[in-house]
Short mmCIF file of C-alpha atoms and ligand atoms in Angstrom, two decimals:
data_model
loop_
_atom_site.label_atom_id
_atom_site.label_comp_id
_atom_site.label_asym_id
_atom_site.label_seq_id
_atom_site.Cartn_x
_atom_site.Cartn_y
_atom_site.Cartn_z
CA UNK A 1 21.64 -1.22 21.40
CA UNK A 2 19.31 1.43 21.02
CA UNK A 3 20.46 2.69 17.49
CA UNK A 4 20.76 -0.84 16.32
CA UNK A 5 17.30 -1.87 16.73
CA UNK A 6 16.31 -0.17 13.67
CA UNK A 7 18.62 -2.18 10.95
CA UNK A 8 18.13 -5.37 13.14
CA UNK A 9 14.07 -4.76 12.62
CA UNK A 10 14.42 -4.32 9.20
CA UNK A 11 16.63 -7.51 8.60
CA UNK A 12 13.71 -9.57 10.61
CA UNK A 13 16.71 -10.55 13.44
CA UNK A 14 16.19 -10.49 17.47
CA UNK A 15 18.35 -8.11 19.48
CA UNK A 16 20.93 -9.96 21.84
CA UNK A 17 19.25 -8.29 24.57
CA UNK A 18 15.37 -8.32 24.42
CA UNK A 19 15.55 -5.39 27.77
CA UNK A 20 18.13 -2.83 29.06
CA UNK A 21 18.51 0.89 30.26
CA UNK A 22 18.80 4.28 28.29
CA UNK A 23 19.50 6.84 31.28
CA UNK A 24 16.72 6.94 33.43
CA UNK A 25 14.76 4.57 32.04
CA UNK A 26 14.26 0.88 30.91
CA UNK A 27 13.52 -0.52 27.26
CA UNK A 28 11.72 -3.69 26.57
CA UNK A 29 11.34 -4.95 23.19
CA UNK A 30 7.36 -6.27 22.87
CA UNK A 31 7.98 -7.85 19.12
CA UNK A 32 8.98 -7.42 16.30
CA UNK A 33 9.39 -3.37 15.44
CA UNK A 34 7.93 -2.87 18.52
CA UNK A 35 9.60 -0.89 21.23
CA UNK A 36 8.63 0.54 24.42
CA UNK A 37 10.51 2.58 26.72
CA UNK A 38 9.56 3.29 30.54
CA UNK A 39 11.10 6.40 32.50
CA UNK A 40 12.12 5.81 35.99
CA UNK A 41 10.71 9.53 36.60
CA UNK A 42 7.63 10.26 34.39
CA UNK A 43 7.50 13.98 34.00
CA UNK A 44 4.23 15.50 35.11
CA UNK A 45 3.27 16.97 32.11
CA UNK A 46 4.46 14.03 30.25
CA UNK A 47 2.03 12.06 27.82
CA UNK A 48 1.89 8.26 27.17
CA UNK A 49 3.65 8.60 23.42
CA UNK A 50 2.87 6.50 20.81
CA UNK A 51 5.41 7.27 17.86
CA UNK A 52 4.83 5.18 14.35
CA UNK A 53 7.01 5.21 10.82
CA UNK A 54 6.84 2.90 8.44
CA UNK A 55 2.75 1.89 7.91
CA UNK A 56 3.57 2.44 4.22
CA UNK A 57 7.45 0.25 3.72
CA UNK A 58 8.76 3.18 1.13
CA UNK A 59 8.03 5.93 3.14
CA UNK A 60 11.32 6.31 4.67
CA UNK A 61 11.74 9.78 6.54
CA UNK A 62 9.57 9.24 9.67
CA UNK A 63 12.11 6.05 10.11
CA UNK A 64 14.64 8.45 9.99
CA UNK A 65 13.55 10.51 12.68
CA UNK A 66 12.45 7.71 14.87
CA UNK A 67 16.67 6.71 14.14
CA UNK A 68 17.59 10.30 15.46
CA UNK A 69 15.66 10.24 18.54
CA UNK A 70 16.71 6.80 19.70
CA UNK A 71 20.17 7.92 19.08
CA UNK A 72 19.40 11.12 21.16
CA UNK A 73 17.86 8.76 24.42
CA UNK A 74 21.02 6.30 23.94
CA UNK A 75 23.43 8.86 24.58
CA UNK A 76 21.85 10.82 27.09
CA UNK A 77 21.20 13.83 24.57
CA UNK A 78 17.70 13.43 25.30
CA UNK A 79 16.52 12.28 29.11
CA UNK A 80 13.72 10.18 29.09
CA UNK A 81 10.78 11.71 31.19
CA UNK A 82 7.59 9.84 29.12
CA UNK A 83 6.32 6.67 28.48
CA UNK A 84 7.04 5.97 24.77
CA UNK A 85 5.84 2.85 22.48
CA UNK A 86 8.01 2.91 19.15
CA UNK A 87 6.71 1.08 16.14
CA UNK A 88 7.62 0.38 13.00
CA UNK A 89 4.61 -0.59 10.64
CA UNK A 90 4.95 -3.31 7.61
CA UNK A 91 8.52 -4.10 8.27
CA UNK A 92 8.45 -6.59 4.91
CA UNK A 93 7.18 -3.66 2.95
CA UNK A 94 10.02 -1.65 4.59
CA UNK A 95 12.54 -4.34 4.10
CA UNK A 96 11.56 -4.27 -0.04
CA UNK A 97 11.10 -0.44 -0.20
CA UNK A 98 7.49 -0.75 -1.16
CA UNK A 99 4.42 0.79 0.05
CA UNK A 100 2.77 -2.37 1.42
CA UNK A 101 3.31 -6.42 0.48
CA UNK A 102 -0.83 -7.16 -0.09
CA UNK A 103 -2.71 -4.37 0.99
CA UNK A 104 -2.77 -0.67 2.50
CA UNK A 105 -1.71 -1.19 5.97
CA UNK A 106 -3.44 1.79 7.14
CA UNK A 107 -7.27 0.71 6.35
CA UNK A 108 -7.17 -2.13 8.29
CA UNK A 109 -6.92 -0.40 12.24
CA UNK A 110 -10.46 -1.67 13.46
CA UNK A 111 -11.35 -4.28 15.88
CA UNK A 112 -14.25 -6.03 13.94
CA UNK A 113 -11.68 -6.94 10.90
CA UNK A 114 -11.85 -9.67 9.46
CA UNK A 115 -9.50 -10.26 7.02
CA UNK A 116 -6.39 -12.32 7.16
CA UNK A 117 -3.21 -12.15 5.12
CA UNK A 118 0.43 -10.72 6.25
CA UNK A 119 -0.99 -6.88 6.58
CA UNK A 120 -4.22 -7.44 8.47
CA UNK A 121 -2.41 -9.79 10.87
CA UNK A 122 -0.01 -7.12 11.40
CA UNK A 123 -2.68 -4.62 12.26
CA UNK A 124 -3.65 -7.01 14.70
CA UNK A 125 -0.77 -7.09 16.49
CA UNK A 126 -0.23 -3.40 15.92
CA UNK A 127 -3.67 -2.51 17.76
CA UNK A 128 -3.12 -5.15 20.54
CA UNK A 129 0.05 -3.64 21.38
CA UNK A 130 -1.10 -0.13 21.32
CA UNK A 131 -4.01 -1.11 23.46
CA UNK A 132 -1.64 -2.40 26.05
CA UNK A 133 0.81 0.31 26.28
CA UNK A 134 -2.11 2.43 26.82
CA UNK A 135 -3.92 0.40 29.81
CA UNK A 136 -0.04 -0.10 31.41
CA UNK A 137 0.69 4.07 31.43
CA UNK A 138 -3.12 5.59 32.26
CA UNK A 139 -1.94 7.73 34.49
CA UNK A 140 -0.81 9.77 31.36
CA UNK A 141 -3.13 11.13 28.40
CA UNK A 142 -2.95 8.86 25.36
CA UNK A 143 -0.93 10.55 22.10
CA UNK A 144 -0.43 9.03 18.57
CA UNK A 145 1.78 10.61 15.98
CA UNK A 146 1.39 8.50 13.13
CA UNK A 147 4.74 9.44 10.81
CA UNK A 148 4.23 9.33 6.91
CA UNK A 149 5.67 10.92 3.69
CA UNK A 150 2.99 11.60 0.54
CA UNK A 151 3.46 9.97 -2.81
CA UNK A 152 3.34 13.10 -4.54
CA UNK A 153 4.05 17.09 -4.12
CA UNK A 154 2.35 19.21 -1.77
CA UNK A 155 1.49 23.24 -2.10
CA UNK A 156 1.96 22.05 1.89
CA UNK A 157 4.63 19.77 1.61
CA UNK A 158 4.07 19.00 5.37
CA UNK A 159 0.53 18.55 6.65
CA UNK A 160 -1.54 16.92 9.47
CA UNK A 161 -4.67 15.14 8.96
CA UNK A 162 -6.85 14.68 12.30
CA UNK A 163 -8.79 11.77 12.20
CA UNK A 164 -12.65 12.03 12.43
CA UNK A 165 -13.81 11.83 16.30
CA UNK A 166 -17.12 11.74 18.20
CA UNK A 167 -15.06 12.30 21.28
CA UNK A 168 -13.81 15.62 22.66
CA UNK A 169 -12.40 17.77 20.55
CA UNK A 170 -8.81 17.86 20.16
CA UNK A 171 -6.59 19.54 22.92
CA UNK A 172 -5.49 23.34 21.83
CA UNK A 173 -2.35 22.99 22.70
CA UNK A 174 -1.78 20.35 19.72
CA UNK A 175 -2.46 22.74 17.19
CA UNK A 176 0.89 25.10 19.03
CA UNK A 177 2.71 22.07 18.96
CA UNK A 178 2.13 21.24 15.83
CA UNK A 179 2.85 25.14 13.91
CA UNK A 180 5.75 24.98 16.22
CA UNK A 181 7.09 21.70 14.19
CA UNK A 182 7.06 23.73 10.77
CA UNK A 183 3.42 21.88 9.82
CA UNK A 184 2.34 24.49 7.33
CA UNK A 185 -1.70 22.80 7.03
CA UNK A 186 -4.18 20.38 9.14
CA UNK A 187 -7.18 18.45 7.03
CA UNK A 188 -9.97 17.70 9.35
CA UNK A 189 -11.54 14.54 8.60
CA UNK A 190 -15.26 14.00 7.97
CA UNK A 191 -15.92 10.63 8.64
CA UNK A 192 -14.47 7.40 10.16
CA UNK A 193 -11.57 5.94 8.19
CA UNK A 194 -9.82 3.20 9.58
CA UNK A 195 -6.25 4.34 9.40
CA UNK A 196 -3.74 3.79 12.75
CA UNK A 197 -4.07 7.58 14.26
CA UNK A 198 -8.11 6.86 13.58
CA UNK A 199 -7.69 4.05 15.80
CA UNK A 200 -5.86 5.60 18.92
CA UNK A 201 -8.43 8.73 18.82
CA UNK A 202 -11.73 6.93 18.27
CA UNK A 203 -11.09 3.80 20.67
CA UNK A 204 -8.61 5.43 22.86
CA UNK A 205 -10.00 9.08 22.91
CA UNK A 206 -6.01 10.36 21.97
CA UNK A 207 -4.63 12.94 20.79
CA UNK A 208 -3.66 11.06 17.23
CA UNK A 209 -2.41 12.09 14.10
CA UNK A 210 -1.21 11.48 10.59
CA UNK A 211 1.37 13.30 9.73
CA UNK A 212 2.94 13.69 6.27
CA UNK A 213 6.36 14.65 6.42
CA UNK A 214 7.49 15.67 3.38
CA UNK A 215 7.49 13.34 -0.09
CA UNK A 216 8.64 9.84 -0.78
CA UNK A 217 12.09 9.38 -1.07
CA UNK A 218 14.79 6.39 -0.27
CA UNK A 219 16.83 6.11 2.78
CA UNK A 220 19.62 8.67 2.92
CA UNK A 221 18.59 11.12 0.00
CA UNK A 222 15.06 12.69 2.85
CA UNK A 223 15.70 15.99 3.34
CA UNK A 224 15.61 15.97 7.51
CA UNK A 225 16.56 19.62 7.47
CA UNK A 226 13.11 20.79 6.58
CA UNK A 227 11.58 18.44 9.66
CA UNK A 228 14.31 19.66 12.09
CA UNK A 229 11.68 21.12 13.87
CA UNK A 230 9.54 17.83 14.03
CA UNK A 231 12.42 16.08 15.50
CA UNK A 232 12.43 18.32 18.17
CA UNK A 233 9.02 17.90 18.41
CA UNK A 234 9.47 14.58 19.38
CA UNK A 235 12.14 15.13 21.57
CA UNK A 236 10.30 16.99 23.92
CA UNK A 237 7.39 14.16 23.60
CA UNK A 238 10.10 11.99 24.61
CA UNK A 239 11.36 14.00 27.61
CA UNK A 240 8.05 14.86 28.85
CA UNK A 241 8.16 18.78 28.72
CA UNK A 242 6.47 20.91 26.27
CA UNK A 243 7.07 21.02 22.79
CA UNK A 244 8.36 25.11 21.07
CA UNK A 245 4.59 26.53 19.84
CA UNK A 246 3.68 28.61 17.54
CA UNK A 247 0.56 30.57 16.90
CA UNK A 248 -2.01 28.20 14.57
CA UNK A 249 -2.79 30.85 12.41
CA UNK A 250 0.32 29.81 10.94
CA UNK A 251 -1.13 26.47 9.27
CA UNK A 252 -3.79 26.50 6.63
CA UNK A 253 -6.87 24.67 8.00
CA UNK A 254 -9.01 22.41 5.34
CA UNK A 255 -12.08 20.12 5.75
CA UNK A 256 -13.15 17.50 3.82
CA UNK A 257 -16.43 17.93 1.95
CA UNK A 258 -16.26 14.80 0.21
CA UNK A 259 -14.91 11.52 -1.43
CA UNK A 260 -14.48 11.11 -5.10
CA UNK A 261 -15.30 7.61 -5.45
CA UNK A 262 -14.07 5.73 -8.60
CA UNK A 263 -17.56 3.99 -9.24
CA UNK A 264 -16.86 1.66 -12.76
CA UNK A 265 -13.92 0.27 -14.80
CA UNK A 266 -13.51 3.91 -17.11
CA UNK A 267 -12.94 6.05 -14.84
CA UNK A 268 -10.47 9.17 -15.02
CA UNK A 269 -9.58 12.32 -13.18
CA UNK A 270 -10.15 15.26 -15.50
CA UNK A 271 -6.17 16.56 -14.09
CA UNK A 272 -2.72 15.62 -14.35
CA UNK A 273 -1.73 12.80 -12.70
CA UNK A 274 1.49 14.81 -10.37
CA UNK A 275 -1.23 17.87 -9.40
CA UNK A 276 0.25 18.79 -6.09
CA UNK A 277 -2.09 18.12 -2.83
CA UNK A 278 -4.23 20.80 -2.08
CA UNK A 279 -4.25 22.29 -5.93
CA UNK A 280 -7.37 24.23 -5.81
CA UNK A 281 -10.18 23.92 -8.28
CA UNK A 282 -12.50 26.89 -9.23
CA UNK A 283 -16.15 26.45 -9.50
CA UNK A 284 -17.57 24.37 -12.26
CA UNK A 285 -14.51 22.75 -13.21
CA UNK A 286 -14.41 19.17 -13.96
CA UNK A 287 -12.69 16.96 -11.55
CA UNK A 288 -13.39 13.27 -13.06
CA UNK A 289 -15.31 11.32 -15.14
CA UNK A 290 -16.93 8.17 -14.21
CA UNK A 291 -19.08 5.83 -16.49
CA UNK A 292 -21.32 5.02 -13.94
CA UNK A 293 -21.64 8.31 -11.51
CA UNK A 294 -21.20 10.78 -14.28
CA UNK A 295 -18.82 14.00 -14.36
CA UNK A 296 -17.79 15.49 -10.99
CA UNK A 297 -17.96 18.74 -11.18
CA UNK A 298 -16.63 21.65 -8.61
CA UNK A 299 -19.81 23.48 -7.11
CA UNK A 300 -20.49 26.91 -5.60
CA UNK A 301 -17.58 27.14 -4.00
CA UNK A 302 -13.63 26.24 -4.62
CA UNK A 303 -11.92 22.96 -3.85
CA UNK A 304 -9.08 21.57 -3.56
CA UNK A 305 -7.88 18.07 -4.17
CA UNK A 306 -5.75 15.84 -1.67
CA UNK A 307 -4.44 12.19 -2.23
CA UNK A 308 -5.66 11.71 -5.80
CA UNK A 309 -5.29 8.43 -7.46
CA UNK A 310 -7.17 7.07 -10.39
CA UNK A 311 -5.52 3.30 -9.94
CA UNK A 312 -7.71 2.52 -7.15
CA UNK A 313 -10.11 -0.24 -7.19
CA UNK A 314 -13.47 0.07 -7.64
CA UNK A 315 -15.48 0.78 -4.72
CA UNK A 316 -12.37 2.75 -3.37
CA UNK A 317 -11.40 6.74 -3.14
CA UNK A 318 -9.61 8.61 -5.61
CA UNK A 319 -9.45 11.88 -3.77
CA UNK A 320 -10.24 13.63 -0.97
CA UNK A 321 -12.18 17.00 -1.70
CA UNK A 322 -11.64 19.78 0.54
CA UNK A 323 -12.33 23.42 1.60
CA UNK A 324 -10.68 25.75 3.69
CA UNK A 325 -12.10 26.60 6.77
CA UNK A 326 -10.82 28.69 9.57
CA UNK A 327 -8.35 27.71 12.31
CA UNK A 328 -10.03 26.27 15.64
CA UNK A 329 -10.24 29.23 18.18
CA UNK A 330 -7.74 28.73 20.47
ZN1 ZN B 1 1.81 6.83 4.06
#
């Protein structure tokens, strides 16, 4: 049943059986595209896993993956040794291949929101769910790996972005972990943003993630060789050992300096429209133009750009701005 909850999710039907057993371990289906799975034997080091794909419908890869390993724990391949919650994000945006239905899914993970339509309602029931996964299994640390694919190309085709945190810092061994997955670069973020690894770190005090895995592409044509190494990154969260490492110096390290806002109506980036992420800007070039804030303009030292979009709405970001910096001591 395991390997058919996947295509059942997606075509909005229940599961015959709403509970049953992988080896060593029971599965219990919380809602739709929302699985959790309980080991009889939690291993010691284990972690209480939260695994998520689909946020954004069209980005198809980290569903994949989350296919592979359920496959793995259904045949015994992979023994189950941690608690795991499996989600799959905006399963009508999934079900129609498009990013989201309404709105970006992944602005909407904070408790005080207040809007309503299908995508904040599904955040809702996204953040409940994580919450009680979390309180049921605290006798493991919380972890998030929130699974995505980028729009565009990447000079680091696979990259993590750690959410901002006032908390402590992020465990050491993550950054292993995550050079030992083939992540070739980590972007530190500067300030709160209200995305779903955002939410497990700053009201949850996880270990949480975003992970882009590669660029957009439909089911079946992702190349899954490349994030071999993730997958088995996940199957050790799954068993509860630890995960192959790697030294960090492996991974380039950015930070974010700042947000290019688009501030008016004319408003352009002063680059093409497919620059790669992390395409790096020497000083005093331009970087938009904004009738309202002016020309922004690299300063003193390089930049490069991440996520840029010029079709966002007023108000909104149309790139991240960031620096290399060097990786955390471990
Ligand atoms: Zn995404």
């Amino acid at each position: 049943m395991l390997s058919d909850w996947l295509d059942l999710s997606f075509e909005g039907k229940t599961p015959r059986s709403r509970t049953g057993g992988p080896a060593n371990g029971r599965y219990r289906l919380l809602g739709s595209g929302m699985l959790e799975l309980v080991p009889n034997t939690p291993q010691p080091e284990a972690y209480s896993c939260v695994i998520s794909a689909g946020i954004h419908g069209n980005e198809t890869a980290p569903i994949e993956l989350v296919g592979e390993l359920l496959a793995a724990l259904e045949t015994g391949q992979v023994r189950l040794g941690a608690p795991l919650l499996i989600l799959l994000g905006n399963l009508p945006a999934i079900a129609a291949g498009q990013r989201f239905i309404n709105t970006n899914l992944n602005r909407l993970f904070r408790r005080d929101l207040e809007e309503s339509g299908p995508e904040p309602d599904r955040a809702r029931e996204l953040m409940a769910t994580v919450d009680a996964f979390y309180a049921r299994h605290q006798d493991h640390p919380p972890l998030h790996y929130d699974m995505h694919t980028a729009i565009r190309d990447s000079r680091y085709p696979r990259f993590a972005v750690e959410p901002y945190g006032e908390g402590p810092p992020t465990e050491e061994n993550q950054w292993h972990w995550l050079a030992g997955a083939g992540l070739q670069a980590v972007l530190h973020q500067h300030c709160h943003s209200w995305t779903f690894s955002h939410y497990s770190r700053h009201y949850h005090g996880a270990q949480a993630f975003t992970l882009e895995l590669g660029k957009v592409a439909e089911f079946g044509h992702n190349d899954l060789t490349a994030l071999r190494p993730m997958s088995e990154l996940l199957k050790a969260l799954a068993e509860g050992v630890l995960p192959a490492s790697a030294p960090p110096s492996r991974m380039a390290f950015f930070q974010v300096e700042r947000e290019l806002m688009r501030e008016s109506e004319d408003f352009s980036l002063c680059f093409a429209e497919d620059t790669p992420n992390f395409t790096e800007f020497a000083p005093g070039r331009c970087l938009a133009r904004d009738a309202t804030a002016g020309e922004c303009r690299v300063g003193n030292t390089p930049l490069a750009v991440v996520f840029p979009n010029a079709e966002v709405e007023i108000g909104a970001r149309a790139a991240l701005l960031v620096a290399t910096t060097p990786p955390p001591r471990t």
